[in-house]
CSV table of C-alpha atoms in Angstrom, one decimal:
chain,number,residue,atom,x,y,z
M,1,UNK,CA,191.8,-37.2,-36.4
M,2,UNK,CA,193.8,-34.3,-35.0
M,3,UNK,CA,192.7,-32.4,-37.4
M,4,UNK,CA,189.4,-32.7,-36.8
M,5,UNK,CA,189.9,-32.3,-33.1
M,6,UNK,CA,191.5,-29.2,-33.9
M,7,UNK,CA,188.8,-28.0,-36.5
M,8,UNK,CA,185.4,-28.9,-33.6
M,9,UNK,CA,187.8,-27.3,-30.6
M,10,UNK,CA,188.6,-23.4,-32.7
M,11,UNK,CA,184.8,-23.9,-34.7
M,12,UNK,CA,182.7,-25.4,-31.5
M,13,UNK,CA,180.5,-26.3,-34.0
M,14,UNK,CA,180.3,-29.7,-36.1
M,15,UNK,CA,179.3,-30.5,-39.5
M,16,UNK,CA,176.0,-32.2,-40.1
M,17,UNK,CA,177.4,-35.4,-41.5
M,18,UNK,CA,180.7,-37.0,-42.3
M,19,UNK,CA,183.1,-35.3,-44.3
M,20,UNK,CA,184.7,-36.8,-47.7
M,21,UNK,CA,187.7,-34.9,-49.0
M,22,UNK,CA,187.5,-35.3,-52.8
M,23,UNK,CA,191.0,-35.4,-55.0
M,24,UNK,CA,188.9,-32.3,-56.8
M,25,UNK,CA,188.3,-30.4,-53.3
M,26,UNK,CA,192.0,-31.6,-52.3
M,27,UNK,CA,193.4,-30.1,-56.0
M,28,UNK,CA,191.2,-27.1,-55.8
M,29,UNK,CA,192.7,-25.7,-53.1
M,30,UNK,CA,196.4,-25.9,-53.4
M,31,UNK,CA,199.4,-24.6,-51.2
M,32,UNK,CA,201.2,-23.0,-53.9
M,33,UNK,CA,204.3,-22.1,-52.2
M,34,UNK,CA,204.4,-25.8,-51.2
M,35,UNK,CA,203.0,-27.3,-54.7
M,36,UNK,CA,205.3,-25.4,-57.3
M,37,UNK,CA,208.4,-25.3,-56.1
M,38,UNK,CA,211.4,-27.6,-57.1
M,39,UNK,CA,212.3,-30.5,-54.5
M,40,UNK,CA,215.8,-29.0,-54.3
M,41,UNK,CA,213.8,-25.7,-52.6
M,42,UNK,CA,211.5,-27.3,-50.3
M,43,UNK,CA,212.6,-27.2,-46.4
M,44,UNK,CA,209.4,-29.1,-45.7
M,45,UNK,CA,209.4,-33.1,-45.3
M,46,UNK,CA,206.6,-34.6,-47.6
M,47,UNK,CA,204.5,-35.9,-44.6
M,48,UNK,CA,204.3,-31.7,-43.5
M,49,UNK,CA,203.6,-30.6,-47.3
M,50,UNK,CA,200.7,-33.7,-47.4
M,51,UNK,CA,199.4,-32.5,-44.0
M,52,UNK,CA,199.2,-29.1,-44.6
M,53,UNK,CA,197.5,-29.3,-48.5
M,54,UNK,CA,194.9,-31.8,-47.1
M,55,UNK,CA,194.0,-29.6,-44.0
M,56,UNK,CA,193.8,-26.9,-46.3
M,57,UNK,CA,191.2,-28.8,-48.0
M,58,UNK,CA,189.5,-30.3,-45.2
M,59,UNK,CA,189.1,-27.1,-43.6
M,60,UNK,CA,187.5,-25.4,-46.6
M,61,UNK,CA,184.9,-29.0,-47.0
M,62,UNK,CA,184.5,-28.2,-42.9
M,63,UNK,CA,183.4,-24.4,-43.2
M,64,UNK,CA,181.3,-24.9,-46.5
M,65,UNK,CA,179.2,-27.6,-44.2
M,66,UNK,CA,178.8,-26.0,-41.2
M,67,UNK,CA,178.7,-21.7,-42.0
M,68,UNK,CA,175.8,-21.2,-44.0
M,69,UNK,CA,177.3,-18.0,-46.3
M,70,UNK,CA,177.0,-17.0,-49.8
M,71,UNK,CA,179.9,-18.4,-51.7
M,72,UNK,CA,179.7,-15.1,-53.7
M,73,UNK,CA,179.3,-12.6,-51.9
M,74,UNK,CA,180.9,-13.8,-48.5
M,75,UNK,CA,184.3,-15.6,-49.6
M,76,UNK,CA,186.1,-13.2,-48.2
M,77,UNK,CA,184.7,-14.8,-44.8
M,78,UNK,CA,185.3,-18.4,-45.6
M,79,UNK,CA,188.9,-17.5,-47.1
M,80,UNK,CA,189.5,-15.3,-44.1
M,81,UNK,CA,188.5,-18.3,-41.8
M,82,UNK,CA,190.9,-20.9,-43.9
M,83,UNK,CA,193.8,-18.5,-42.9
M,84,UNK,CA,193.2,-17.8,-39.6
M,85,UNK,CA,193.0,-21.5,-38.8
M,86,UNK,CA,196.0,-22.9,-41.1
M,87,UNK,CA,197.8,-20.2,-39.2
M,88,UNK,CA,196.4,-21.4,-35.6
M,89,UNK,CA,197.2,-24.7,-36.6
């Protein structure tokens, strides 16, 4: 719910329908730094390394739904966006 809050709030815009976060959306867009290293590395609890993979995720599902871009020419935009936001966040 925060996230969401957070996502409307910095976007002012909202996505035409609800969202679903898919386990291949949520996989697809991975954290490295927080997915591959060894548990004896990480200073991050699980709870902040879940939060931060799944708003990573939800915030790509958020921009694909509500910017109308061309995946293929544009990711640099969306991908720009997703940083700027995780940062903000």
């Amino acid at each position: 719910q925060k996230m969401m809050f957070f996502l409307k709030d910095h976007l002012k815009k909202n996505p035409p329908h609800q969202l679903l976060i898919e386990k291949k959306t949520y996989d697809r867009n991975p954290i490295y730094e927080l997915k591959y290293l060894p548990n004896k590395l990480h200073p991050f609890t699980d709870q902040f390394k879940w939060e931060a993979e799944f708003f990573n995720a939800l915030s790509s599902e958020y921009l694909a739904q509500t910017l109308s871009l061309n995946q293929n020419k544009d990711y640099w935009l969306s991908e720009g966006l997703k940083v700027y936001l995780f940062i903000q966040y």
